[in-house]
Coordinates of C-alpha atoms in Angstrom, one line a residue:
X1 CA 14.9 -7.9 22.2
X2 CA 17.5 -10.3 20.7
X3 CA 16.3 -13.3 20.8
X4 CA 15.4 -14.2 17.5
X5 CA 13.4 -17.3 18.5
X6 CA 10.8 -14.6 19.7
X7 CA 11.0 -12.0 17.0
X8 CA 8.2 -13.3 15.2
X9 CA 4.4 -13.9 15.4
X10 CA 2.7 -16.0 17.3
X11 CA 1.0 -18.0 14.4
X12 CA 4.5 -19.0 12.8
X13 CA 5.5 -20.9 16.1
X14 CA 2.8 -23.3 15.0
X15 CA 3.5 -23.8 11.4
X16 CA 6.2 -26.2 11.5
X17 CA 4.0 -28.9 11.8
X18 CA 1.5 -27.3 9.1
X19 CA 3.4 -28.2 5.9
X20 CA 3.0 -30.9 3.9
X21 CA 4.4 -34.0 4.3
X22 CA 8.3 -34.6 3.0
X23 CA 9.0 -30.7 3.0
X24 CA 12.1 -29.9 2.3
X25 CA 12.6 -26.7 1.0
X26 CA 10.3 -23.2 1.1
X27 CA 11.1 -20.4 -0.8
X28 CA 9.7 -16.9 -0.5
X29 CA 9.9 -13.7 -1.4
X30 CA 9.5 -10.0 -1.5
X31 CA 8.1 -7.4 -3.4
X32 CA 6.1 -4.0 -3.2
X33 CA 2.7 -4.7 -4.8
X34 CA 2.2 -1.3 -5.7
X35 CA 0.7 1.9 -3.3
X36 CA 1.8 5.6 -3.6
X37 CA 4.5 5.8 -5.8
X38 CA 5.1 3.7 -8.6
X39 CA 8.7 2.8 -7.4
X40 CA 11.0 1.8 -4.5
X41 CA 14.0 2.7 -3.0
X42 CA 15.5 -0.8 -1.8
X43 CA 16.9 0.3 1.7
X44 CA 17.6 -1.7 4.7
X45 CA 17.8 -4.8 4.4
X46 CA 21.6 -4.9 5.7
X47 CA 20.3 -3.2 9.0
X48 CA 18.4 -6.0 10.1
X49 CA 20.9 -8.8 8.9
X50 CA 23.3 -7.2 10.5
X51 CA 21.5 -6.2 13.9
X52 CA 18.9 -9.7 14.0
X53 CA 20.4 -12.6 12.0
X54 CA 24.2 -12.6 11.3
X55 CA 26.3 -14.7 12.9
X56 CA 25.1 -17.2 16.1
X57 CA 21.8 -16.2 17.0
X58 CA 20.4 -19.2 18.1
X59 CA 21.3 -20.9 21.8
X60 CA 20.2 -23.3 24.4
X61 CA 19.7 -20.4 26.4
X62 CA 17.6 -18.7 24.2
X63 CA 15.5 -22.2 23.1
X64 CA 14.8 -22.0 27.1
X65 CA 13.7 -18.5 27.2
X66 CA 11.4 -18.9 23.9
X67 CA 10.1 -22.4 25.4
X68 CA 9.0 -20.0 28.7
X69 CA 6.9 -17.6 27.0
X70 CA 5.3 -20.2 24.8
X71 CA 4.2 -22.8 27.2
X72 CA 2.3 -19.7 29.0
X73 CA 1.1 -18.0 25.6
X74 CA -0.5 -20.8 24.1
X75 CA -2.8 -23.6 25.0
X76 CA -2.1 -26.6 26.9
X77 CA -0.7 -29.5 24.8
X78 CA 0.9 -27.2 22.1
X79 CA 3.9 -28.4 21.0
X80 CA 7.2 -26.0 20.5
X81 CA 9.1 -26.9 17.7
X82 CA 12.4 -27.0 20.6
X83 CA 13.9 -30.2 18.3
X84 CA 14.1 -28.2 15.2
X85 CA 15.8 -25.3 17.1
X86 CA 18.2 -27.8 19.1
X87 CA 19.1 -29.0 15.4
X88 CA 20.2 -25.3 14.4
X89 CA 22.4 -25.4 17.4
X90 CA 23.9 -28.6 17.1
X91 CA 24.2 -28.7 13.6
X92 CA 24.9 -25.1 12.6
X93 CA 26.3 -23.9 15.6
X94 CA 23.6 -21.5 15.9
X95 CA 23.6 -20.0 12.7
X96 CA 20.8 -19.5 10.8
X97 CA 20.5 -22.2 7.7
X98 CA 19.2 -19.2 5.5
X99 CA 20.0 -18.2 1.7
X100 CA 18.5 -14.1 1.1
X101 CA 19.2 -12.5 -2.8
X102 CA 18.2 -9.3 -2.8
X103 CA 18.6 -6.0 -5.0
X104 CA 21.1 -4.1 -4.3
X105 CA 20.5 -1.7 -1.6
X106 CA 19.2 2.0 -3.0
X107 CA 18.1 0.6 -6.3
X108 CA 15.0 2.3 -8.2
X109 CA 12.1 -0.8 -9.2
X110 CA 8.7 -0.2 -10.2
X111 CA 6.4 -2.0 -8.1
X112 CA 5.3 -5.4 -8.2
X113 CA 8.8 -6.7 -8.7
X114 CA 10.5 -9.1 -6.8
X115 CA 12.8 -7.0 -4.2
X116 CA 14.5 -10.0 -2.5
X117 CA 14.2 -14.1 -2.4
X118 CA 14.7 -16.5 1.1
X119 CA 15.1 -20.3 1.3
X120 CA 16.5 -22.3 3.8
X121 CA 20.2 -24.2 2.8
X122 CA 19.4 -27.4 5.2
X123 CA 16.2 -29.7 4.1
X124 CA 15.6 -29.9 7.8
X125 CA 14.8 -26.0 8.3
X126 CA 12.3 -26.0 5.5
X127 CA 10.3 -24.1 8.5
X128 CA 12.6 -21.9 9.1
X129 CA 12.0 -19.5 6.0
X130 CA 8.9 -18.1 7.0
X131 CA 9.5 -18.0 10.3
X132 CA 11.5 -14.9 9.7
X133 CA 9.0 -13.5 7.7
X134 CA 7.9 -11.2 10.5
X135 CA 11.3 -9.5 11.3
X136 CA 12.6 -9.6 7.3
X137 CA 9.3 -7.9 6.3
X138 CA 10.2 -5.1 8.6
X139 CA 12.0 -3.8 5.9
X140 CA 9.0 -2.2 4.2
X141 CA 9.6 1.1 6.9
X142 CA 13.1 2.0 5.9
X143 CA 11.9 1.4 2.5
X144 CA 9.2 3.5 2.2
X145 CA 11.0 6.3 4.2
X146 CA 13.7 6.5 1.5
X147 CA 11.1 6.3 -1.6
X148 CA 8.7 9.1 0.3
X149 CA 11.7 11.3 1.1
X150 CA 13.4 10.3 -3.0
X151 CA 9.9 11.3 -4.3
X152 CA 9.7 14.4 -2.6
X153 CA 13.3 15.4 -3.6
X154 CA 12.5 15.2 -7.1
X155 CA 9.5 17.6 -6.4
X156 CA 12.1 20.2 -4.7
X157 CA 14.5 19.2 -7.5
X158 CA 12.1 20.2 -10.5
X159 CA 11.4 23.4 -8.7
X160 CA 14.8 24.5 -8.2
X161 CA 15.7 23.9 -11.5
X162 CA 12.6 25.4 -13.0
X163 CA 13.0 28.8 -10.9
X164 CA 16.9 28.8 -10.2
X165 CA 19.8 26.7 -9.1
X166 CA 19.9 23.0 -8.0
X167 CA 23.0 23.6 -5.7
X168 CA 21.2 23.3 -2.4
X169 CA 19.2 20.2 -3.3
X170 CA 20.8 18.0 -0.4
X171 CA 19.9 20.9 2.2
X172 CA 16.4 21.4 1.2
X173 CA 14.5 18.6 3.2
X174 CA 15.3 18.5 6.7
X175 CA 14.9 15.6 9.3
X176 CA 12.6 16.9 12.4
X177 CA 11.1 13.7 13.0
X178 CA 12.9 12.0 16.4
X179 CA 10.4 12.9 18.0
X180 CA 7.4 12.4 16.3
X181 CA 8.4 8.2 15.8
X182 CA 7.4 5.5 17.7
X183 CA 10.8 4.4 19.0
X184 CA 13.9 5.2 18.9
X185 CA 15.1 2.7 16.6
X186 CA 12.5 3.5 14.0
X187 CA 14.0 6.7 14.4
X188 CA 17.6 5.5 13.6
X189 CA 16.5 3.8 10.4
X190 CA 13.9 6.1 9.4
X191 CA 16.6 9.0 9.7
X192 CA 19.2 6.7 7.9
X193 CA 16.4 5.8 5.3
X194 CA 16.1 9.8 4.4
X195 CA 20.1 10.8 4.3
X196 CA 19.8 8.3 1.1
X197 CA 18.6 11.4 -0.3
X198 CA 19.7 14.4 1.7
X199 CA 21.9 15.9 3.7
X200 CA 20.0 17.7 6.6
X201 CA 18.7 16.3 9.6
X202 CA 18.2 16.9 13.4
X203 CA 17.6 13.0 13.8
X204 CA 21.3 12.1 15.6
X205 CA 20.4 8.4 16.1
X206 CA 20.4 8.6 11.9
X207 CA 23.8 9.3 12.0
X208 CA 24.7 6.4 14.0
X209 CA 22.5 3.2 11.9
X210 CA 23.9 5.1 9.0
X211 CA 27.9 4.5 10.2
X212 CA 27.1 1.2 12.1
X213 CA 25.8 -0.5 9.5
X214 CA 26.4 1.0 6.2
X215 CA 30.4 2.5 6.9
X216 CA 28.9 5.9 6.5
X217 CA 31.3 7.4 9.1
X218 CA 30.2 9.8 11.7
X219 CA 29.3 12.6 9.1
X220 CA 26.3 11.2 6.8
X221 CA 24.2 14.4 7.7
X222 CA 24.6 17.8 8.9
X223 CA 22.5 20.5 10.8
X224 CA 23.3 24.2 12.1
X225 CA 22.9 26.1 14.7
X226 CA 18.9 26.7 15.8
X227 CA 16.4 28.1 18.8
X228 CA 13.9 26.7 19.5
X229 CA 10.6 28.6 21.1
X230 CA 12.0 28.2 24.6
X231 CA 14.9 29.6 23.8
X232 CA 13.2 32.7 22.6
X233 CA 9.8 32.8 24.9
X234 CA 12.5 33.1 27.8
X235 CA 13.6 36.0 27.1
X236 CA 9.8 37.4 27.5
X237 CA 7.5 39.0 24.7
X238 CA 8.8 42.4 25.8
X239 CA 12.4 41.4 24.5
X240 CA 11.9 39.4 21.7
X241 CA 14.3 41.2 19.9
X242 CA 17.1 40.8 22.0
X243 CA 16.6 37.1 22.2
X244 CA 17.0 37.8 18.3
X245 CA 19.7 39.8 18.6
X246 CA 21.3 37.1 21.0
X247 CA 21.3 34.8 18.0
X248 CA 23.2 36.9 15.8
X249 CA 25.6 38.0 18.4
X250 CA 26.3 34.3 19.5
X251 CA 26.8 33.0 15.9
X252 CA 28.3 35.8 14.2
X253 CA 29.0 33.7 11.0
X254 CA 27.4 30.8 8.8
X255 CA 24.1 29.8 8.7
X256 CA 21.9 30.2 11.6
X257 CA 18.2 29.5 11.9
X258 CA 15.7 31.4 14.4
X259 CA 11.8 30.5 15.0
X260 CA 10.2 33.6 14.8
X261 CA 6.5 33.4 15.1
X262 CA 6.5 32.9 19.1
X263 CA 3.9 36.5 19.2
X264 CA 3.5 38.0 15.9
X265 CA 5.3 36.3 12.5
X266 CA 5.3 39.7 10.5
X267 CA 5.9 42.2 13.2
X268 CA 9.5 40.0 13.6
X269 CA 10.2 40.2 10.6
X270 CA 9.3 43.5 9.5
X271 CA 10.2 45.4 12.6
X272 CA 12.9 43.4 14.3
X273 CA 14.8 41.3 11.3
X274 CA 13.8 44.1 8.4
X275 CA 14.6 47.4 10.8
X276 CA 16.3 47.0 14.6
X277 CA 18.4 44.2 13.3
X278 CA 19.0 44.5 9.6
X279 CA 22.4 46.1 9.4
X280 CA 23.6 43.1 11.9
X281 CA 22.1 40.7 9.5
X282 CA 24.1 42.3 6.5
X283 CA 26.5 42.7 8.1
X284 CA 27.6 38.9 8.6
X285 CA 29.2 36.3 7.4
X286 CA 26.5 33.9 6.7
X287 CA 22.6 33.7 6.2
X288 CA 19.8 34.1 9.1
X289 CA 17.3 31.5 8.0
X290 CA 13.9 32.7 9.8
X291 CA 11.4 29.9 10.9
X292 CA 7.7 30.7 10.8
X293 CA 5.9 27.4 12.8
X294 CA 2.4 28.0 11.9
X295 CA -0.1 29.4 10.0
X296 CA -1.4 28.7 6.6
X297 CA 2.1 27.3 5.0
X298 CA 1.4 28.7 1.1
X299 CA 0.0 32.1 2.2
X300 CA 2.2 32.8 5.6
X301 CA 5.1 31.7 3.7
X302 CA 4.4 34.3 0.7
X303 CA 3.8 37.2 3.2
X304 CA 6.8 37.2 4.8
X305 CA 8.7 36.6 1.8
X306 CA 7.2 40.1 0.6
X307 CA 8.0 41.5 3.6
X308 CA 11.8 40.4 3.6
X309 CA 12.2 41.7 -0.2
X310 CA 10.9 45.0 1.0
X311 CA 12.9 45.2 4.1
X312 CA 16.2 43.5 2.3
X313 CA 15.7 43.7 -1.1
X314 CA 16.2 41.1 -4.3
X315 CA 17.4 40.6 -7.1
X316 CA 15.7 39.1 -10.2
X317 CA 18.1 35.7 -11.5
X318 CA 18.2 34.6 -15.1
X319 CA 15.2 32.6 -15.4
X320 CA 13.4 35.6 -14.3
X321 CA 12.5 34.8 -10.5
X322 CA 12.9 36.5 -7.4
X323 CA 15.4 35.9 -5.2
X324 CA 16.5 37.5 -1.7
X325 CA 19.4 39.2 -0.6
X326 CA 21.6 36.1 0.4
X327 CA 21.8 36.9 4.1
X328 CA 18.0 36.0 4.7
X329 CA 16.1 32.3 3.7
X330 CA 13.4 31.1 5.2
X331 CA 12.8 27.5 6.2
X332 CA 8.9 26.0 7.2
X333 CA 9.2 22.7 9.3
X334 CA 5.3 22.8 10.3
X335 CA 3.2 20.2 8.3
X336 CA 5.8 19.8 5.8
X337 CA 4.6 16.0 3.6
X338 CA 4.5 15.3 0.2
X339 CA 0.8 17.4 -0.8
X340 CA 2.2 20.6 1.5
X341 CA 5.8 20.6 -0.4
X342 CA 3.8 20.9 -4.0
X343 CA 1.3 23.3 -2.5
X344 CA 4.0 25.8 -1.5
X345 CA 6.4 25.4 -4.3
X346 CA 3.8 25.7 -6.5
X347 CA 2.3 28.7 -5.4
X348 CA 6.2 30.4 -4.6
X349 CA 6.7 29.6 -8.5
X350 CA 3.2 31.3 -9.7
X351 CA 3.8 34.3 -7.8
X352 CA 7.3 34.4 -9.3
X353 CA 9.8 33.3 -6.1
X354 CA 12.4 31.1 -6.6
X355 CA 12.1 27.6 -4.3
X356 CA 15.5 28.1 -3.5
X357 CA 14.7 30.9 -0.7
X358 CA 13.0 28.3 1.1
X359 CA 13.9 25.8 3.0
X360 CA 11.7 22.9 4.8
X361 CA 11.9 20.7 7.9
X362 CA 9.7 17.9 7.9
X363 CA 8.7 15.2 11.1
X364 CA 5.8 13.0 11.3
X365 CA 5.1 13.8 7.6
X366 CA 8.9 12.5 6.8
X367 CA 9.1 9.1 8.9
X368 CA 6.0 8.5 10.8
X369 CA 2.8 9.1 8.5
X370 CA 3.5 6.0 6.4
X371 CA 2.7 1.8 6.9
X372 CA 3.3 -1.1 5.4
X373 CA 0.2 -0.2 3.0
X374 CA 1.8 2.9 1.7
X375 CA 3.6 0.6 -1.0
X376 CA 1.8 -2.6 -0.4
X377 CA 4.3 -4.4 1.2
X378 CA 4.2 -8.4 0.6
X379 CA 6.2 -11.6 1.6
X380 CA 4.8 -14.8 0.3
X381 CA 5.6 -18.3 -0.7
X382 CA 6.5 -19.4 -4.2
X383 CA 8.2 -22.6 -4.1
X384 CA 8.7 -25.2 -2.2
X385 CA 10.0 -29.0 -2.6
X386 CA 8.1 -31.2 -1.8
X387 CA 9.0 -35.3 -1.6
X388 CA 12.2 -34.2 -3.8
X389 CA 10.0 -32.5 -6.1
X390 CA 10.0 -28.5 -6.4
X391 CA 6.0 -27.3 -6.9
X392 CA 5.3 -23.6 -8.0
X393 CA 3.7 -21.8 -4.6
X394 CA 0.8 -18.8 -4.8
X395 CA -2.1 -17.6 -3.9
X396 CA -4.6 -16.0 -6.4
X397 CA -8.1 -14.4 -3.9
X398 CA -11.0 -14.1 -5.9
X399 CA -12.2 -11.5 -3.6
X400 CA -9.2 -9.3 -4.1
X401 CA -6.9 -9.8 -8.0
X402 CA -4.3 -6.8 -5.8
X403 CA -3.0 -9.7 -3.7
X404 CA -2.4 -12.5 -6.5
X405 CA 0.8 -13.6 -5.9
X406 CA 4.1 -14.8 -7.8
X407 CA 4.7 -18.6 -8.7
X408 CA 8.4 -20.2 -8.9
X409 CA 11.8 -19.2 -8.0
X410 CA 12.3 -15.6 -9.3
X411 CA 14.9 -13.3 -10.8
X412 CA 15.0 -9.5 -11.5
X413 CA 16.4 -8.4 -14.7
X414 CA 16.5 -5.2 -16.3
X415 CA 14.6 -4.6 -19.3
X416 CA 16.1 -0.9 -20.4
X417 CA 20.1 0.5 -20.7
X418 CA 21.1 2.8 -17.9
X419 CA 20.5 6.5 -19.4
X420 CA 21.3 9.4 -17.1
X421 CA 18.6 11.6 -18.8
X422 CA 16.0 9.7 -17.8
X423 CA 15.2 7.6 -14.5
X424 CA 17.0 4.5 -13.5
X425 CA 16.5 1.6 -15.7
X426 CA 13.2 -0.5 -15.6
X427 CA 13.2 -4.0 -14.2
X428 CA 10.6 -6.8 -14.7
X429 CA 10.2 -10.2 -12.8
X430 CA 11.3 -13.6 -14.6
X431 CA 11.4 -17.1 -13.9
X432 CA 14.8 -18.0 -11.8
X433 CA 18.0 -18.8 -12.9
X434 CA 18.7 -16.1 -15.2
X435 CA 21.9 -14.4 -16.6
X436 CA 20.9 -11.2 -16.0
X437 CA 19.3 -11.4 -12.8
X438 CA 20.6 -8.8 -10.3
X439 CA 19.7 -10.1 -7.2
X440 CA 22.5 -10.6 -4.9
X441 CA 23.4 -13.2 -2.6
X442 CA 23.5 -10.9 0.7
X443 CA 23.1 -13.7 3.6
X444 CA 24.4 -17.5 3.8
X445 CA 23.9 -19.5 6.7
X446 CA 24.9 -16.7 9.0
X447 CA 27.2 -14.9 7.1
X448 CA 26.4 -11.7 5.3
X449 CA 27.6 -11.3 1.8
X450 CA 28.4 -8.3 -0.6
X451 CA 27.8 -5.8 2.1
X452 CA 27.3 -2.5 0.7
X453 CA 28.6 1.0 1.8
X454 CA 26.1 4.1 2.5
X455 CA 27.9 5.5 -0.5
X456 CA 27.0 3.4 -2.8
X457 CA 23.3 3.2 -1.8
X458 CA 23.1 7.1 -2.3
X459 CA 24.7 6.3 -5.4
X460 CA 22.1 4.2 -6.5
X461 CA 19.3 6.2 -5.9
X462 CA 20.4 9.7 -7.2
X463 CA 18.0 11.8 -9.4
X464 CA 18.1 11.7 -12.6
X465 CA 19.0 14.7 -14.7
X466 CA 17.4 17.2 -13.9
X467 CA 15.4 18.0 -17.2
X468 CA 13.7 14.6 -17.0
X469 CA 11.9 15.3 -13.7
X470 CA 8.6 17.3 -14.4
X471 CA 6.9 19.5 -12.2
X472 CA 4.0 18.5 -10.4
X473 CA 0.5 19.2 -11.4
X474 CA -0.6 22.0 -9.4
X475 CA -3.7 23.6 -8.2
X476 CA -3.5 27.0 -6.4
X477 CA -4.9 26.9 -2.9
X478 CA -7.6 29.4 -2.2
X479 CA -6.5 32.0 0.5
X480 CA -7.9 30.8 3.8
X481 CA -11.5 31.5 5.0
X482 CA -12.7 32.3 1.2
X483 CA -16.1 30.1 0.0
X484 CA -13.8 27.6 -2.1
X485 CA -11.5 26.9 0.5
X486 CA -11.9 23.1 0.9
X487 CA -10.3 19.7 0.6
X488 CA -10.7 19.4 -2.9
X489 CA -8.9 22.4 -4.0
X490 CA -5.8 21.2 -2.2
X491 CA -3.3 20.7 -4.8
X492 CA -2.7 17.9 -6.8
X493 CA 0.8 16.2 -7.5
X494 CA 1.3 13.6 -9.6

C-alpha cells in the first residue's frame, strides 16, 4: 500500500466539500488524552514521514487508481475530490502542501499535551490536513509501545537497584513478540519502539525500521544463542540431557539460554543442570541462562531459583540479597506484561533474591496487548481560517468532559529545569506562537526537517536516576490453588 490517496478512511474522501464556505486553512493536532500511564514516549512519527509522505507521493497514476476504488465503494453520484488532487500534482509536483511541528522524538510529556500540530501551506489544500489524519494517527502504536516498554523498565530498574546492581538494565526485557503482532510491519515499529529502552530482542525486522529510518545502524539490539522446545523435544524425553548437554558443548562460551521445562521444570534443573551437567556449567566461560515456559510465573520462578542455589550455590551481595553463582540466570518469557513483571519482582525481593538473577522475554504483552485507548490517543481540529479570518476549532460532548478538546494554534513549553534526579521536565500546553515552544518543524511540503538519529531518541527517554524511581506497590500473590487465590489479590503497581 503506497498510495497515499487511499491510506485513509472512507468518510474523509467526502469531507472536502463539508467545510465551510471560503476555507482556507485547517489546523489540527495531537495529543494523548490521558490512559495508563501518565506520560508518553513521543516515537515514530519520522517512520511514517519517511515511509508515507516525504517527497512525491501524489500522481496521475495514482488519482486513477484512487478514482477506481471510489466510484465502486461509494454511491452513485458521489463526487471524488480528483481537481484538488490534480492541483497537488500540477502545482506541487506531487508533494504534499503539509506543515507538521512535533516534539522531539523520545521526549517524556504528561498527557493531555499537545504532541504534534498539522496545517496545510496552500489555501487551496485546506482539505488536505485531515485527510491524513488516518495514517498520522497511526503513530499512537509505536508510541504506546515505547511508553509501555519505558514504564516497565523503570519497574526492572527500581528493583535492581533496590536488591543489587543496575548494570544489566538494557538486557532485562527482551523482545519475543514477532510473532504474536498482526503484521509484519507492526512488528518492525513495535520492535523499534521497545530498543528506545533496551537492548534485547529476537524481533529482526526491529533492527531494520530502527537503521532505515532513524541511522541506528545494523546493531540497535542484540540476542544470544537459544533452543527452542523443538530443538530439545527432538532429541526425545529419554535424552533430555544430552540435548542439554548439546547446548553447552556447541556454545562452550558466553551466554547461552536453554528452555527447560519441555517434561519436568525441576527434575532439569536439579538432576541434569544441578548434578549430570554442573561441572560443564562451571566450568565455562559464560552463563547458562535456563528458561522455564510455564507454570505459575512468581512461584515456579522461586522454586527453581532454590533449587539452583542448592545445586550451585550463592553468595549474599551488599544490600543483603541473594545472588547465584554467575554461571546460572534464569530468564521467564511466558506471560511477561507490566502486572506479571511487579508480581515476580516483588515477590523475588520479599523472599530476599536479587531481580538481577532473572531475566524476562516478553511478546504479545510487549507489542500487541495495547490500542489506541491505552493512552487515549486523539487528533482533532483547532483552527481554521475561515473568509481570511482564523476561528478557534473544538469540540466540548456533554455526554463525555474526557473528550473536550483544545481551541487555537498550540505550543508546548516546559514548565520545570531539566534535573537528572528526578524525571524529565514537565510540559504544559499554551496558546501558539511562543518562545519557548519546543515543537519542531519536522515536515514542509514534502520535505522532512530536523530528522533525528535513534541515538538521540534513546537519549531523550533515559531513566532518571535511579533513586527517584520508587518501587511499585506490591501485593504478594497467594500460592496457587489456596482459598484467596483470585483476581483481586493480583498485585498492584502504581
Amino acid at each position: 500500500m503506497d498510495n497515499i490517496l487511499l491510506l485513509t478512511d472512507s468518510y474523509k474522501v467526502s469531507h472536502w466539500m463539508q467545510y465551510p464556505e471560503k476555507t482556507s486553512v485547517v489546523y489540527s493536532y495531537f495529543e494523548s488524552r490521558g490512559g495508563k500511564y501518565d506520560s508518553t514516549v513521543f516515537f515514530g512519527l519520522q517512520y511514517l514521514l519517511k515511509k508515507y509522505l516525504q517527497g512525491e507521493v501524489v500522481t496521475m497514476q495514482k488519482i486513477d487508481e484512487a478514482e477506481a476504488y471510489y466510484q465502486a465503494h461509494f454511491p452513485p453520484g458521489f463526487v471524488y475530490n480528483r481537481k484538488g488532487w490534480e492541483y497537488i500534482v500540477k502545482k506541487h509536483k506531487g508533494c504534499l502542501p503539509l506543515k507538521i511541528k512535533a516534539v522531539p522524538e523520545g521526549t517524556i510529556v504528561p498527557t493531555k499535551n499537545v504532541l504534534m500540530t498539522i496545517e496545510n501551506t496552500d489555501p487551496e489544500c485546506f482539505w488536505l490536513t485531515n485527510f491524513v489524519e488516518t495514517l498520522l494517527v497511526q503513530v499512537w502504536y509505536p508510541m504506546t509501545v515505547a511508553t509501555h516498554s519505558r514504564e516497565q523498565k523503570k519497574v526492572i530498574a527500581a528493583y535492581l537497584h533496590a536488591t543489587g546492581e543496575t548494570d544489566s538494565l538494557g538486557f532485562k526485557l527482551h523482545d519475543f513478540g514477532f510473532r504474536g503482532v498482526s503484521s509484519v510491519e507492526t512488528a518492525g515499529i513495535g520492535a523499534a519502539a521497545h530498543l528506545v529502552n533496551f537492548l534485547g530482542t529476537d524481533t529482526m525486522a526491529g533492527l531494520y525500521v530502527a537503521n532505515k529510518y532513524y541511522n541506528a545502524g545494523h546493531g540497535a539490539g542484540f540476542s544470544i544463542p537459544a533452543s527452542e522446545h523443538s530443538t530439545i523435544t527432538a532429541w526425545t524425553q529419554a535424552n533430555e540431557v544430552d540435548a542439554f548437554r548439546n547446548m553447552l558443548e556447541k556454545y562452550p562460551t558466553g551466554l547461552v539460554a536453554c528452555v527447560s521445562d519441555s517434561y519436568d521444570v525441576f527434575k532439569a534443573c536439579k538432576q541434569y543442570w544441578g548434578t549430570e551437567l554442573k561441572d560443564l556449567i562451571l566450568n565455562r566461560d559464560g552463563t547458562l541462562v535456563i528458561r522455564p515456559d510455564s507454570g505459575d510465573p512468581t512461584t515456579t520462578a522461586l522454586k527453581i531459583l532454590e533449587i539452583l542455589a542448592e545445586q550451585f550455590g550463592y553468595t549474599t551481595n551488599n544490600k543483603g540479597y541473594k545472588e547465584l553463582d554467575p554461571h546460572v540466570r534464569l530468564i521467564w518469557g511466558d506471560g511477561i506484561d507490566y502486572d506479571t513483571l511487579c508480581e515476580i519482582l516483588g515477590s523475588l525481593k520479599l523472599n530476599n533474591w536479587a531481580a538481577d538473577n532473572i531475566a524476562f522475554g516478553s511478546g504479545g504483552g510487549l507489542l500487541q496487548k495495547l490500542n489506541r485507548d491505552t493512552q487515549k490517543c486523539a487528533f482533532k481540529c483547532s483552527a481554521a481560517v475561515v473568509d481570511g479570518s482564523e476561528r478557534p476549532v473544538f469540540k466540548d460532548p456533554i455526554t463525555d468532559p474526557g473528550k473536550v478538546s483544545k481551541k487555537g494554534k498550540l505550543a508546548l513549553i516546559p514548565t520545570s529545569t531539566d534535573d537528572s534526579s528526578d524525571e524529565k521536565p514537565q510540559f504544559t500546553t499554551v496558546p501558539a506562537p511562543h518562545p519557548d515552544d519546543i515543537l519542531i518543524d519536522v515536515f514542509l511540503n514534502g520535505t522532512i526537517l530536523n530528522e533525528i538519529s535513534f541515538e538521540s531518541v534513546r537519549h531523550n527517554a533515559k531513566l532518571p536516576d535511579f533513586d527517584s524511581i520508587p518501587l511499585p506497590s506490591f501485593t504478594p500473590k497467594p500460592p496457587p490453588g489456596t482459598a484467596s487465590n483470585s483476581v483481586k489479590d493480583k498485585c498492584i503497581c502504581s
